[in-house]
Short mmCIF file of C-alpha atoms in Angstrom, two decimals:
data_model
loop_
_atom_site.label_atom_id
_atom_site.label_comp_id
_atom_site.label_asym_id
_atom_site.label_seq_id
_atom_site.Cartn_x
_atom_site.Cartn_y
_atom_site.Cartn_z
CA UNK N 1 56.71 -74.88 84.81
CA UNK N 2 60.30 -76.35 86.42
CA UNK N 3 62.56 -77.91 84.51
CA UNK N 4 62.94 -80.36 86.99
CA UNK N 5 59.45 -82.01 86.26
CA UNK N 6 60.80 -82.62 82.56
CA UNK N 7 64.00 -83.91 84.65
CA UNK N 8 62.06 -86.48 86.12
CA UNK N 9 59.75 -87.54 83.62
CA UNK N 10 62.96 -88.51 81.08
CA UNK N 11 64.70 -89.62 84.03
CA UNK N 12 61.41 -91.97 84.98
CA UNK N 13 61.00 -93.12 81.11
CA UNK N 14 64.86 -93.96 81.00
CA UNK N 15 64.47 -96.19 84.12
CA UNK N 16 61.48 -97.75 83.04
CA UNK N 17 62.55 -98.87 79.87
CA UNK N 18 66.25 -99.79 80.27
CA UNK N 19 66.08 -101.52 83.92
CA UNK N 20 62.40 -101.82 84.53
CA UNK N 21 61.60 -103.78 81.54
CA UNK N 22 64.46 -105.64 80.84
CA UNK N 23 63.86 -106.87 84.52
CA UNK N 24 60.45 -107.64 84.16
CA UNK N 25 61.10 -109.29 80.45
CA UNK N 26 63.27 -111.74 81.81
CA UNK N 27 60.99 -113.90 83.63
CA UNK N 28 59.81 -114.78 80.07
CA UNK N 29 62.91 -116.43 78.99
CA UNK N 30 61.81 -119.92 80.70
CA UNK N 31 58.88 -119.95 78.90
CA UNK N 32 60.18 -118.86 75.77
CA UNK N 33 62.71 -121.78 75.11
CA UNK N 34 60.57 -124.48 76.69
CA UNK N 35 57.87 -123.06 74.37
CA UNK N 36 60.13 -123.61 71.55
CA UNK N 37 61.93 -127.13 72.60
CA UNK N 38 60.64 -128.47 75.90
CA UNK N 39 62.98 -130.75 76.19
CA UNK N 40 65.92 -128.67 75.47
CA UNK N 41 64.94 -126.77 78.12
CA UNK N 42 64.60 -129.51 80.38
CA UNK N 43 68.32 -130.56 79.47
CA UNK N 44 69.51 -127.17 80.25
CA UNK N 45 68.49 -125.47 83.40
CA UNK N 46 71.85 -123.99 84.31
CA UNK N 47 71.81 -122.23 81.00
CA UNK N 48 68.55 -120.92 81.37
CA UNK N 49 69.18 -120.05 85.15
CA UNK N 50 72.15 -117.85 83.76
CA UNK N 51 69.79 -116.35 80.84
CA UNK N 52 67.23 -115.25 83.39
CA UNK N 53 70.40 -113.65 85.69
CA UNK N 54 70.83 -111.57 82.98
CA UNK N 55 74.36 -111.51 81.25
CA UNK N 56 76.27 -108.30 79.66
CA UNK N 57 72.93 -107.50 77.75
CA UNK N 58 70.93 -106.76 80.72
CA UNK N 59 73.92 -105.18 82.56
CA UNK N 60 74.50 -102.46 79.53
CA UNK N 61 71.10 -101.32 79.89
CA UNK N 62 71.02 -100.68 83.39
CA UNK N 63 74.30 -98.81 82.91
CA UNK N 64 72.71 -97.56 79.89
CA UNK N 65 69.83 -96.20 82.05
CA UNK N 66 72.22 -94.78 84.61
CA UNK N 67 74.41 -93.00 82.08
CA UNK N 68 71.25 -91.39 80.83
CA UNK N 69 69.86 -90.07 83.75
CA UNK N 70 73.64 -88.76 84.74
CA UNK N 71 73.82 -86.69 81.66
CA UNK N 72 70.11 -84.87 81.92
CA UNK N 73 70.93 -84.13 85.82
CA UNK N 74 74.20 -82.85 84.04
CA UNK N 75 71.88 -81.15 81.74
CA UNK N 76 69.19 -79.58 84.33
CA UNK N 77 71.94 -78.46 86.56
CA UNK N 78 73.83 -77.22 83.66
CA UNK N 79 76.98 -78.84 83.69
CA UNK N 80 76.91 -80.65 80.49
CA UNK N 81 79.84 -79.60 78.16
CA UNK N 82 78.47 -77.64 74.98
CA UNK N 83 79.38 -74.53 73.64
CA UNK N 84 78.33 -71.89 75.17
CA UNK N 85 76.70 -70.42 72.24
CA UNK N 86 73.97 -73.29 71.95
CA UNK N 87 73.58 -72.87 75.63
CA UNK N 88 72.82 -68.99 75.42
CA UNK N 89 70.14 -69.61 72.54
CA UNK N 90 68.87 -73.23 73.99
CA UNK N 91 66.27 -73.02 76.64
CA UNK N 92 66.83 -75.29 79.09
CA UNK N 93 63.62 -77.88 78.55
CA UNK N 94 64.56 -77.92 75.04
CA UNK N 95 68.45 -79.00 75.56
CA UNK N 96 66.91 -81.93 78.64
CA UNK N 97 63.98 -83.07 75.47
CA UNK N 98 66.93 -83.04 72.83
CA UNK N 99 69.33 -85.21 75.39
CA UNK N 100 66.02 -87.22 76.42
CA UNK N 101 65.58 -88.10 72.35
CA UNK N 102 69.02 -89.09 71.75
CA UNK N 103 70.00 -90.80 74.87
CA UNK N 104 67.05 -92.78 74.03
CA UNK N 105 67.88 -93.40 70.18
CA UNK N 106 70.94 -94.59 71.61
CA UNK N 107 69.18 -96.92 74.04
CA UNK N 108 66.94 -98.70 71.53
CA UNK N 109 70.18 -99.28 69.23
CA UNK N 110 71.64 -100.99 72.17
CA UNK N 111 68.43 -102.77 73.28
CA UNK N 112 67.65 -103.69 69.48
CA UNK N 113 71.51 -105.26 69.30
CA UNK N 114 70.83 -107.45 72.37
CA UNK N 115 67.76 -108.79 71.16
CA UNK N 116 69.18 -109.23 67.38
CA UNK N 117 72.00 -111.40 69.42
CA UNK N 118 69.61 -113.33 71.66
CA UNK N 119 67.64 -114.36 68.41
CA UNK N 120 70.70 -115.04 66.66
CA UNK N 121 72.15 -117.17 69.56
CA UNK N 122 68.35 -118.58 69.92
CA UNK N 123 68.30 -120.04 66.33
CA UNK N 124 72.10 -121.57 66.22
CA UNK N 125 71.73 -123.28 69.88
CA UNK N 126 68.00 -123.71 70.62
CA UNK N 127 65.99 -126.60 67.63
CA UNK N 128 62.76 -125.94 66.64
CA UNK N 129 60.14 -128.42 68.80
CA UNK N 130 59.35 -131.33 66.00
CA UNK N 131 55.85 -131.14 66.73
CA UNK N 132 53.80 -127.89 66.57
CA UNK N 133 50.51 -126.66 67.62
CA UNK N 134 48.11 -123.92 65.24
CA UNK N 135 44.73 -122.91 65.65
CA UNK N 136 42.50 -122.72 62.23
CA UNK N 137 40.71 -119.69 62.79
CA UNK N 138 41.76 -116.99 61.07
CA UNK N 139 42.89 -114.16 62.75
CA UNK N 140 42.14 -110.61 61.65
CA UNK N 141 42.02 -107.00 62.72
CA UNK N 142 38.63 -107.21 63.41
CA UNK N 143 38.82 -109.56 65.92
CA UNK N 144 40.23 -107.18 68.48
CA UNK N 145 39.15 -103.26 67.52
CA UNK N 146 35.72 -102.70 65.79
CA UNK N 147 36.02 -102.13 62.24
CA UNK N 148 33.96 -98.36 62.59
CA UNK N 149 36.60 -97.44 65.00
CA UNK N 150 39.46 -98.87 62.82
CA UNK N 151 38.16 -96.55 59.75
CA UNK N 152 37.63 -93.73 62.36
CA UNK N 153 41.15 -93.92 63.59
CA UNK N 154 42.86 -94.36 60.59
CA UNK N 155 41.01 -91.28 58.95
CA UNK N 156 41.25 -88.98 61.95
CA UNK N 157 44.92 -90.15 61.05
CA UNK N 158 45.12 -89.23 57.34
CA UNK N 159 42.70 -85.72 58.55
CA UNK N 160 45.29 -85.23 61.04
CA UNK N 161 48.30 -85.42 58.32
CA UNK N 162 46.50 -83.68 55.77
CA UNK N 163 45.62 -81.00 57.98
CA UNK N 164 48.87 -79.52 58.83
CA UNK N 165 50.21 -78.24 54.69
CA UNK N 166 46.53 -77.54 54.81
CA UNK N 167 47.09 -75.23 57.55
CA UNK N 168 49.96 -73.87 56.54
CA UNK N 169 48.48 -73.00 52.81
CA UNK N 170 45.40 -71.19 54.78
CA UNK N 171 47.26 -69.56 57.61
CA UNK N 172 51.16 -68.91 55.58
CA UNK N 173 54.24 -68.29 57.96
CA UNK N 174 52.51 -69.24 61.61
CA UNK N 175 53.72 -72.68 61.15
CA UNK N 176 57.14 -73.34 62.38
CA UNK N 177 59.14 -76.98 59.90
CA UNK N 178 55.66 -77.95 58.55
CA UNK N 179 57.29 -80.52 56.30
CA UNK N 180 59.66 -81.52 58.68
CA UNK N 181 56.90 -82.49 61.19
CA UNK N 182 54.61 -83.92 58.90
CA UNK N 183 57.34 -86.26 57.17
CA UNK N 184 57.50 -87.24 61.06
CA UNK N 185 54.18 -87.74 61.61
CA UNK N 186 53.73 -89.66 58.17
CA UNK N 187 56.61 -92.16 59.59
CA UNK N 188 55.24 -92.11 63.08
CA UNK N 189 51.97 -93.30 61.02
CA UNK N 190 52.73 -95.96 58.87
CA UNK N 191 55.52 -97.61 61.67
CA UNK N 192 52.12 -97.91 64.22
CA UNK N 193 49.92 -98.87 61.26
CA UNK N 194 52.74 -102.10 60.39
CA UNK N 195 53.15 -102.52 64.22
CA UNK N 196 49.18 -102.77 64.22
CA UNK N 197 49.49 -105.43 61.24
CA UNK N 198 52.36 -107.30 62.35
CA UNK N 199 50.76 -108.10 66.27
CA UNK N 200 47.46 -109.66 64.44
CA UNK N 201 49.72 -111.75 62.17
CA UNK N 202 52.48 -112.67 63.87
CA UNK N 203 52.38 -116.37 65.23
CA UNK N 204 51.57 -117.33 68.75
CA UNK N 205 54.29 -116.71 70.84
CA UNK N 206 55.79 -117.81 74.83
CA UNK N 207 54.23 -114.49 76.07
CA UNK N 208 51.21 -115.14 74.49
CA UNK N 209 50.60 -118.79 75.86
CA UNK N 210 52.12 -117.56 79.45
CA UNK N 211 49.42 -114.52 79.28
CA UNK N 212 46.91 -115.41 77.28
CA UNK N 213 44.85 -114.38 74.47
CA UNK N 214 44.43 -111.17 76.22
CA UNK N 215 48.00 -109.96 75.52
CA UNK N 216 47.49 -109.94 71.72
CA UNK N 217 44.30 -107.96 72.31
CA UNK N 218 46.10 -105.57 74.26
CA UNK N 219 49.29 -105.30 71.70
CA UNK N 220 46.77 -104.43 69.05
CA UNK N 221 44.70 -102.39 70.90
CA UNK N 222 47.58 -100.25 72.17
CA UNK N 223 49.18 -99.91 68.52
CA UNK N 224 45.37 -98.40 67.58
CA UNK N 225 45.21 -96.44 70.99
CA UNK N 226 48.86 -94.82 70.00
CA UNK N 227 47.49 -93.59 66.47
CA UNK N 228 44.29 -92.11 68.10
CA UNK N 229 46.68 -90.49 70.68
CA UNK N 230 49.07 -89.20 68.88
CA UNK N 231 46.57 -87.86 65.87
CA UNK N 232 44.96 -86.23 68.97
CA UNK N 233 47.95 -84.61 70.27
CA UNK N 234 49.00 -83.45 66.48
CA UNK N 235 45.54 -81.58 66.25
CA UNK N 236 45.56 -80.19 69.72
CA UNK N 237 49.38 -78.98 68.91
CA UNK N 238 48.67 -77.50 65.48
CA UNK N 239 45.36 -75.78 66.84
CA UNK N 240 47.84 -74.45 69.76
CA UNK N 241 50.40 -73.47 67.69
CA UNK N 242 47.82 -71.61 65.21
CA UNK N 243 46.81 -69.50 67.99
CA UNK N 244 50.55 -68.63 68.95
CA UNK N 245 51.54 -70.90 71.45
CA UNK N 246 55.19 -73.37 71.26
CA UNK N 247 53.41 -76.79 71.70
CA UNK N 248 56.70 -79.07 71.42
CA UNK N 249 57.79 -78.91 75.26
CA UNK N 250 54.34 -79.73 76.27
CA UNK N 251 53.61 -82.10 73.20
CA UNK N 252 57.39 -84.27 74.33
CA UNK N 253 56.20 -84.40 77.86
CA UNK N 254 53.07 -85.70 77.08
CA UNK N 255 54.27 -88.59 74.92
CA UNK N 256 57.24 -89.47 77.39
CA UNK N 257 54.67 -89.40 80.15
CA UNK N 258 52.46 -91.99 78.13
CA UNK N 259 55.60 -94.31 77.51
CA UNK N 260 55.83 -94.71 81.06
CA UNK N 261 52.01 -95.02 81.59
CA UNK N 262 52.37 -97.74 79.34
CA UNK N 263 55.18 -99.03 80.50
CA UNK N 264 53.95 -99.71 84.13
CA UNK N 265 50.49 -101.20 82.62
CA UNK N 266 52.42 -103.97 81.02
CA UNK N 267 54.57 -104.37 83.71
CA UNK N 268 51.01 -104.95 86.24
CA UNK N 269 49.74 -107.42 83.54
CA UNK N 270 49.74 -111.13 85.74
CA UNK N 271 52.34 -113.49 84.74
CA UNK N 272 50.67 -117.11 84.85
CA UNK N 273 53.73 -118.43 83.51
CA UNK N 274 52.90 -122.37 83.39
CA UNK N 275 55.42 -125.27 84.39
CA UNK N 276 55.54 -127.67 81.51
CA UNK N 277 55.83 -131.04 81.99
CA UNK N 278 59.20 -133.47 81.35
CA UNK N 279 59.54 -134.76 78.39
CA UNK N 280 58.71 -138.49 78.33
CA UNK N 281 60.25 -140.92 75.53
CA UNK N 282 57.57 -141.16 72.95
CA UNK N 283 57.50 -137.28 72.71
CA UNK N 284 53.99 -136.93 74.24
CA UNK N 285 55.23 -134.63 76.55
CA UNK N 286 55.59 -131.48 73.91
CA UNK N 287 52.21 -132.38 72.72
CA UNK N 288 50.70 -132.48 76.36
CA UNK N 289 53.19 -129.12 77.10
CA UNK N 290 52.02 -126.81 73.88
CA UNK N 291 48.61 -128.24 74.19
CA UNK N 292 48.32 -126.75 78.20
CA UNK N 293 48.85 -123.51 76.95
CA UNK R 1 39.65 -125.89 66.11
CA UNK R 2 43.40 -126.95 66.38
CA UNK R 3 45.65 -129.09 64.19
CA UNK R 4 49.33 -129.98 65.66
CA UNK R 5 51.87 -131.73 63.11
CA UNK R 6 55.16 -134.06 64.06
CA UNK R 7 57.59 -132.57 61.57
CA UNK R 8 59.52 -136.01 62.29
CA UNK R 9 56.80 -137.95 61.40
CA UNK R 10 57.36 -140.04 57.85
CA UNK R 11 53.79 -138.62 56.94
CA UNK R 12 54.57 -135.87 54.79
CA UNK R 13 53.69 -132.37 56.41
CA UNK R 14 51.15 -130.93 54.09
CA UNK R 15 49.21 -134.41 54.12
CA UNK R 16 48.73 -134.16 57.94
CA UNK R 17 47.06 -131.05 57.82
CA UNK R 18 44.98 -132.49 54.74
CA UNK R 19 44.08 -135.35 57.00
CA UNK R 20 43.42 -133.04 60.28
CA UNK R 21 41.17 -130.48 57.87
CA UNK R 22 39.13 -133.64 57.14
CA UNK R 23 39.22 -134.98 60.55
CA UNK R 24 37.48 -131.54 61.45
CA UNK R 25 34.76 -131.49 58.42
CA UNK R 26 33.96 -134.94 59.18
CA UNK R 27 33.64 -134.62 62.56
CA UNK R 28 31.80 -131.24 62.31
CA UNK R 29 34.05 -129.06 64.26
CA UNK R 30 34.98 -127.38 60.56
CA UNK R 31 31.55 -126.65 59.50
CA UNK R 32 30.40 -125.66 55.69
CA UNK R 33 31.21 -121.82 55.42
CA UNK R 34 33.54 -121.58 58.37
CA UNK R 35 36.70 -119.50 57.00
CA UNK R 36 40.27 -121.04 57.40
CA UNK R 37 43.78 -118.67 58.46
CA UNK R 38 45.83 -117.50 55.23
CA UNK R 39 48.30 -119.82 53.75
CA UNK R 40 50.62 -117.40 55.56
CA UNK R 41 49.20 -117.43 59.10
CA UNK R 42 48.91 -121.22 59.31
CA UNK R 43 52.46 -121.41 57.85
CA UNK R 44 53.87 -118.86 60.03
CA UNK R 45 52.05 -120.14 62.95
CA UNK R 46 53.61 -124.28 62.33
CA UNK R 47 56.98 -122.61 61.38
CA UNK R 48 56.65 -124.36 58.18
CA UNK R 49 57.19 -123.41 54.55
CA UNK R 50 54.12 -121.64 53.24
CA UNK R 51 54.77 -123.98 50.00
CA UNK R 52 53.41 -126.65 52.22
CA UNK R 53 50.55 -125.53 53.45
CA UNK R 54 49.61 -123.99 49.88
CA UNK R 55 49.99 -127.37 48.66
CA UNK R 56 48.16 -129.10 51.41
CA UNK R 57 45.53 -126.38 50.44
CA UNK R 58 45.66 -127.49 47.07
CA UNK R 59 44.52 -130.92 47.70
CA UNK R 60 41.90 -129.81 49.74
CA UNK R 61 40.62 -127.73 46.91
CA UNK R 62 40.99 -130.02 44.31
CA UNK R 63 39.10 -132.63 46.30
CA UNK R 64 36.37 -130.48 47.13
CA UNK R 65 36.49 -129.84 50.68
CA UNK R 66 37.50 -126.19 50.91
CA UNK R 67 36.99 -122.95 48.25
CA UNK R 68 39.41 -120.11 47.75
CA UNK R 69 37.38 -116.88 47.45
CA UNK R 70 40.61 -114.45 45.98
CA UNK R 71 40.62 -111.82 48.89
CA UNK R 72 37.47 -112.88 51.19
CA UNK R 73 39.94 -115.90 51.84
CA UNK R 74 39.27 -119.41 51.97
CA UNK R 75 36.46 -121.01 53.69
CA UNK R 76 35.15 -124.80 54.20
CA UNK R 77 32.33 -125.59 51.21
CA UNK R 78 29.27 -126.55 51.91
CA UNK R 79 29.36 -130.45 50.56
CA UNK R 80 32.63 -130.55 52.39
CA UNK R 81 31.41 -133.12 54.58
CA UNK R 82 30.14 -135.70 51.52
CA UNK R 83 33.06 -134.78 49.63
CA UNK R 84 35.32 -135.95 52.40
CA UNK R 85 33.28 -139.23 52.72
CA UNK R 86 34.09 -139.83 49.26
CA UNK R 87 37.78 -138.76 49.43
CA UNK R 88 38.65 -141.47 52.16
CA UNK R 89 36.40 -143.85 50.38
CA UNK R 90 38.22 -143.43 47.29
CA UNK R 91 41.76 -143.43 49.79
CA UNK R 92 40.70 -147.13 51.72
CA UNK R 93 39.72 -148.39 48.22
CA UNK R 94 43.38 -147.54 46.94
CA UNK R 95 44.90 -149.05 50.17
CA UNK R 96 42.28 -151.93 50.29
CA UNK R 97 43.49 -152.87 46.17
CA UNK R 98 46.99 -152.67 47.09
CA UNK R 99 46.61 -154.80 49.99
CA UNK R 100 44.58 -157.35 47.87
CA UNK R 101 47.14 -157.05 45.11
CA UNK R 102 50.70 -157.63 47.20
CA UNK R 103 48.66 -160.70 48.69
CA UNK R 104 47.87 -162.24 45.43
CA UNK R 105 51.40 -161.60 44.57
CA UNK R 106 52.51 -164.08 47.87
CA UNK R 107 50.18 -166.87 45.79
CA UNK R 108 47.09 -166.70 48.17
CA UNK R 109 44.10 -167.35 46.30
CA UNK R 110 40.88 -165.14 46.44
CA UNK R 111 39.40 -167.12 48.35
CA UNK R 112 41.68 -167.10 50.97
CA UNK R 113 42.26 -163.46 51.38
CA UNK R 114 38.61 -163.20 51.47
CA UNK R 115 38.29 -165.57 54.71
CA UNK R 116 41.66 -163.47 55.92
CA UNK R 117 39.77 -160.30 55.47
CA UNK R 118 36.60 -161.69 57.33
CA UNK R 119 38.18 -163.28 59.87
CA UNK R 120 40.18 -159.60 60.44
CA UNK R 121 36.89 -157.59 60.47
CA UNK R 122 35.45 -159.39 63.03
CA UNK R 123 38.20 -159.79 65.35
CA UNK R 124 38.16 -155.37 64.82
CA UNK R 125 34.36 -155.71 65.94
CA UNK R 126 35.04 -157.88 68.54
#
């Protein structure tokens, strides 16, 4: 297979996350602060004009983005400076998935830093609405995957874990860093499992009152769908790799190709983003705005 | 159902969600066995201590209206409903005795405050 499909699958996932969803995130930031003070947001359009512009944040990641597809053309036409030594032993899909991985670790460090900022300047400049809006039904796993198919994903999971030092103890020496990949996959695990907690518990937020209650279902379901996919791929690459075959080109591929999948499905979810009304003296107005969501 | 608080409001907090939870038992949209969020969700959901939700879910307990089952959670009980007739009962007979009391303190006589609070009931059923 051409390198230049792995080219443009890293160069499509860099795009898609650094100026594709920043892009697409922004129209959120109305909602967002009138969601949490309508009348602040009411009192400060220009602000929130220049928000949804997009200042040096948004600007980083596009270079970001650029920068990043720069180095792996660099990389697939083999002009990226290394020595020459790695180069000889490297094959070339394996130096474009190693670039891919940390031109993207690099990306989330910069994309987790704007966000950490926007929060920061959120709490310091934006008060907390004084009245506030909760449902009293509890909400609980169950509520958006069946419990059968939670047990059946989480012990295809644990099977899938268990069955690699299992592997190795039956079959020794065909397994290539079997700790090193299941100390991955054990991470990989319990990160999705929290993720998986953390979207049922987490309170209501502006994208969930500008989408509805079907973007919580989809966060969850997506979190479950990514353990079933991954355990999937795990098994497929350890039966693959069992009968001889180097999985981890196809396995990287696969994964960056379902990023972007996933990527462009969030990005085609509709947008009802609602106008809230002004705020009117007696404060009725926050009431009337949290209540139309 | 919903509840929605006024964090401005000189009602304490944790009392307007005790007064919303029996708002909803009383007028049957919180029905006997119907479960209600974790002290956490509602708290993190009103961007409110949890303290104050645990306490308002304290009184509720205490006067009968809702039962914490350890890890099933905590769900409405089923004399919720009579136990909430009693509680504001109990709460306008408080309020009714104080009233009665400051107003015997201005010198009116019994009497009086009697015809006041007739004359006041009817003008309400007017």
């Amino acid at each position: 297979m051409s390198e230049w499909i792995d080219f443009c699958i890293y160069s499509a996932q860099a795009l898609l996350l650094w100026i594709a969803m920043p892009r697409w995130g922004s129209r959120f930031t109305r909602p967002m602060l009138a969601d949490r003070n309508p009348e602040w947001a009411a009192a400060n359009e220009y602000t929130i004009a220049q928000l949804e512009h997009g200042g040096w944040w948004k600007k980083a990641m596009q270079g970001w983005a650029i920068v990043s597809v720069l180095v792996l053309m660099a990389c697939r036409i083999d002009r990226l400076p290394m020595p020459a030594v790695t180069r000889r032993h490297t094959p070339s899909w394996e130096v474009l998935m190693t670039t891919s991985n940390l031109m993207m670790m690099v990306g989330f460090l910069l994309f987790g830093y704007g966000v950490w900022s926007f929060l920061r300047w959120l709490k310091r400049n934006v008060p907390m609405t004084e009245r506030r809006n909760a449902t009293l039904v509890p909400r609980t796993t169950d509520d958006f995957v069946p419990r059968w198919l939670q047990y059946l994903i989480y012990g295809a999971m644990l099977a899938g874990l268990a069955a690699r030092p299992v592997a190795d103890a039956i079959w020794p020496d065909r397994l290539r860093n079997v700790w090193g990949t299941f100390g991955t996959g054990l991470a990989m695990s319990v990160l999705l499992f929290l993720v998986a907690v953390g979207s049922v518990v987490r309170p209501p937020n502006h994208i969930d009152r500008a989408l509805g209650p079907r973007y919580r279902r989809t966060e969850v379901r997506i979190c479950f769908a990514l353990m079933a996919y991954l355990t999937i791929l795990g098994m497929v690459g350890l039966y693959l790799e069992l009968a001889g075959f180097n999985t981890r080109r196809y396995g990287a591929l696969l994964v960056a190709s379902f990023v972007c999948i996933t990527l462009v499905s969030c990005m085609r979810l509709p947008t009802t983003v609602q106008t809230l009304p002004p705020a009117d003296e007696d404060g009725d107005a926050d009431a009337r705005a949290l209540k139309a969501h | 159902m919903d509840i929605s608080i006024l964090t401005s409001s000189p009602e304490p907090v944790y009392e307007q969600i005790v007064r919303q939870v029996q708002q909803g038992v009383a007028s049957g949209l919180l029905k006997p066995g119907d479960p209600l969020p974790t002290v956490r969700q509602l708290a993190d959901d009103l961007s409110i201590n949890r303290n104050t939700v645990a306490r308002a879910f304290k009184l509720l307990e205490d006067q009968g209206v809702i039962l914490t089952a350890g890890r099933r959670g905590t769900f409405v009980r089923d004399d919720a409903a009579h136990e909430v007739r009693r509680a504001q009962s109990g709460q306008a007979e408080r309020v009714v005795r104080e009233m009665i009391g400051s107003l015997l303190g201005t010198g009116l006589s019994r009497r009086q405050i009697s015809t006041l609070f007739n004359d006041a009931l009817s003008k309400v059923k007017s």
